[in-house]
C-alpha cells in the first residue's frame, strides 16, 4: 500500500460531499422562553427534497456548490467534471457513497491526475464541507422560521 503525504507535497486537497434538505424544512424543536408564543408561519408539505453538492479546497477560500434533484452518479460526475479541471493533480477526499465509486468517476479523476481518498464510515466530522452544509441549513431554517416569510415568498 502506498502512503501519500498530502500536506508534505503541497498538493491541493478537495473535500467533496452532498447534503439533502426539504424545501420547507421544519424544526420540530426550538428554544424559547416557557409559555412564550413561537411567531412563525409553517405549513406542512410545502416542497420536495433537494440535494446540494459542494466542494471546498485547501488552496482557495471559495466553495463550489450546485443543486441537484438527488445524489446520483450522473450528478456527481457532472459536478466534479466542472470542478476538477481547475484542480489538476489534487487529492479528492469524499465519503463512501455508492455514487462516489463509479468507474466514470475513477476515469474522470484519472484524466485530471486526481488522487481519490475515501473517508472511513461514519466520519463526516473529518470533512470540512460538512461545516458549509451546517451553515446553509442553519440559514435556511432561520429564513423559514421568520414570521414575515410566507410559503409563496420562498
C-alpha positions as CSV (number, residue, x, y, z in Angstrom):
1,X,0.0,0.0,0.0
2,X,1.4,3.4,-1.0
3,X,1.0,6.2,1.6
4,X,0.5,9.7,0.2
5,X,1.7,12.6,2.3
6,X,-0.6,15.2,1.0
7,X,0.4,18.0,3.3
8,X,4.1,17.5,2.7
9,X,4.0,17.8,-1.1
10,X,1.8,20.9,-1.0
11,X,-1.0,19.4,-3.2
12,X,-4.4,20.9,-3.2
13,X,-6.9,18.9,-1.2
14,X,-10.5,19.0,-2.3
15,X,-13.3,17.9,0.1
16,X,-16.5,16.9,-1.6
17,X,-19.8,15.9,-0.2
18,X,-23.5,16.3,-0.7
19,X,-26.4,17.1,1.7
20,X,-30.1,16.9,1.3
21,X,-32.8,19.0,2.8
22,X,-36.5,19.7,2.4
23,X,-37.5,22.9,0.7
24,X,-39.9,23.6,3.5
25,X,-37.8,22.2,6.3
26,X,-39.4,22.4,9.7
27,X,-37.7,22.4,13.0
28,X,-39.6,20.2,15.4
29,X,-38.0,21.7,18.5
30,X,-36.8,25.3,19.1
31,X,-35.5,27.1,22.2
32,X,-37.9,29.7,23.6
33,X,-39.0,31.1,27.0
34,X,-41.6,29.0,28.8
35,X,-45.1,30.0,27.8
36,X,-43.9,32.3,25.1
37,X,-45.5,32.1,21.7
38,X,-43.4,30.9,18.7
39,X,-44.1,33.5,16.0
40,X,-43.7,31.6,12.7
41,X,-45.8,30.5,9.8
42,X,-45.3,26.9,8.9
43,X,-47.4,24.7,6.7
44,X,-46.8,21.0,6.2
45,X,-45.6,19.6,2.9
46,X,-44.5,22.8,1.2
47,X,-41.8,21.3,-1.0
48,X,-39.8,18.3,-2.0
49,X,-36.3,17.4,-1.2
50,X,-33.2,19.0,-2.8
51,X,-29.6,17.9,-2.8
52,X,-26.7,20.3,-2.6
53,X,-23.4,19.1,-4.0
54,X,-20.3,21.0,-2.8
55,X,-16.6,21.1,-2.6
56,X,-14.0,23.2,-0.7
57,X,-10.3,23.4,-1.4
58,X,-7.3,23.9,0.8
59,X,-5.9,26.4,-1.7
60,X,-9.0,28.6,-2.1
61,X,-11.3,30.5,0.2
62,X,-14.3,29.8,-2.1
63,X,-16.8,26.9,-2.0
64,X,-18.2,25.4,-5.2
65,X,-21.9,24.4,-4.8
66,X,-24.6,23.2,-7.1
67,X,-28.2,21.9,-6.7
68,X,-29.4,18.5,-7.9
69,X,-32.6,16.6,-7.6
70,X,-30.9,13.7,-5.7
71,X,-27.5,12.2,-5.1
72,X,-26.9,10.2,-8.2
73,X,-23.9,9.1,-10.1
74,X,-24.6,11.4,-13.0
75,X,-25.0,14.4,-10.8
76,X,-21.7,13.7,-9.1
77,X,-19.9,13.2,-12.4
78,X,-21.4,16.4,-13.8
79,X,-20.4,18.4,-10.7
80,X,-16.9,17.1,-10.5
81,X,-16.5,17.3,-14.3
82,X,-16.9,21.1,-13.9
83,X,-14.8,21.4,-10.8
84,X,-11.8,19.1,-11.3
85,X,-10.2,20.8,-14.4
86,X,-9.3,23.7,-12.2
87,X,-7.6,21.4,-9.7
88,X,-5.5,19.0,-11.7
89,X,-3.2,16.9,-9.6
90,X,-5.2,17.4,-6.4
91,X,-6.4,14.9,-3.8
92,X,-10.2,14.4,-3.7
93,X,-11.5,13.5,-0.3
94,X,-15.0,12.1,0.0
95,X,-17.2,9.6,1.8
96,X,-18.0,6.1,0.6
97,X,-21.4,6.8,-1.0
98,X,-22.2,4.5,-3.9
99,X,-22.3,7.4,-6.4
100,X,-18.7,8.2,-5.5
101,X,-17.3,4.8,-6.5
102,X,-18.4,4.6,-10.2
103,X,-16.0,3.8,-13.0
104,X,-16.9,7.1,-14.7
105,X,-15.7,9.0,-11.6
106,X,-12.5,7.0,-11.4
107,X,-11.9,7.7,-15.1
108,X,-12.6,11.4,-14.6
109,X,-10.2,11.6,-11.7
110,X,-7.5,9.8,-13.7
111,X,-8.0,12.3,-16.6
112,X,-7.0,15.1,-14.3
113,X,-4.4,13.2,-12.3
114,X,-6.6,13.5,-9.1
115,X,-5.9,11.1,-6.3
116,X,-9.1,9.9,-4.6
117,X,-9.1,9.3,-0.8
118,X,-12.2,7.8,0.8
119,X,-13.1,8.7,4.4
120,X,-13.8,5.9,6.9
121,X,-17.5,5.2,7.5
122,X,-19.3,7.4,10.0
123,X,-16.6,10.1,9.9
124,X,-18.3,13.1,8.5
125,X,-16.6,15.3,11.1
126,X,-13.4,14.8,9.1
127,X,-14.8,16.5,6.0
128,X,-14.8,20.4,6.3
129,X,-17.5,20.7,3.7
130,X,-19.9,19.5,6.4
131,X,-19.5,22.9,8.1
132,X,-20.7,24.5,4.9
133,X,-23.9,22.3,5.0
134,X,-24.4,23.3,8.6
135,X,-24.2,27.0,7.8
136,X,-26.5,26.6,4.7
137,X,-29.1,24.6,6.6
138,X,-29.0,26.9,9.6
139,X,-29.6,30.0,7.4
140,X,-32.4,28.1,5.6
141,X,-34.1,27.2,8.9
142,X,-33.8,30.9,10.1
143,X,-35.5,32.0,6.9
144,X,-38.3,29.5,7.3
145,X,-38.9,30.4,11.0
146,X,-39.1,34.1,10.2
147,X,-42.7,35.1,10.8
148,X,-42.6,37.6,7.9
149,X,-42.0,34.8,5.3
150,X,-44.9,33.0,3.8
151,X,-44.7,29.9,1.6
152,X,-45.4,32.0,-1.6
153,X,-42.2,34.0,-0.9
154,X,-39.9,31.0,-0.6
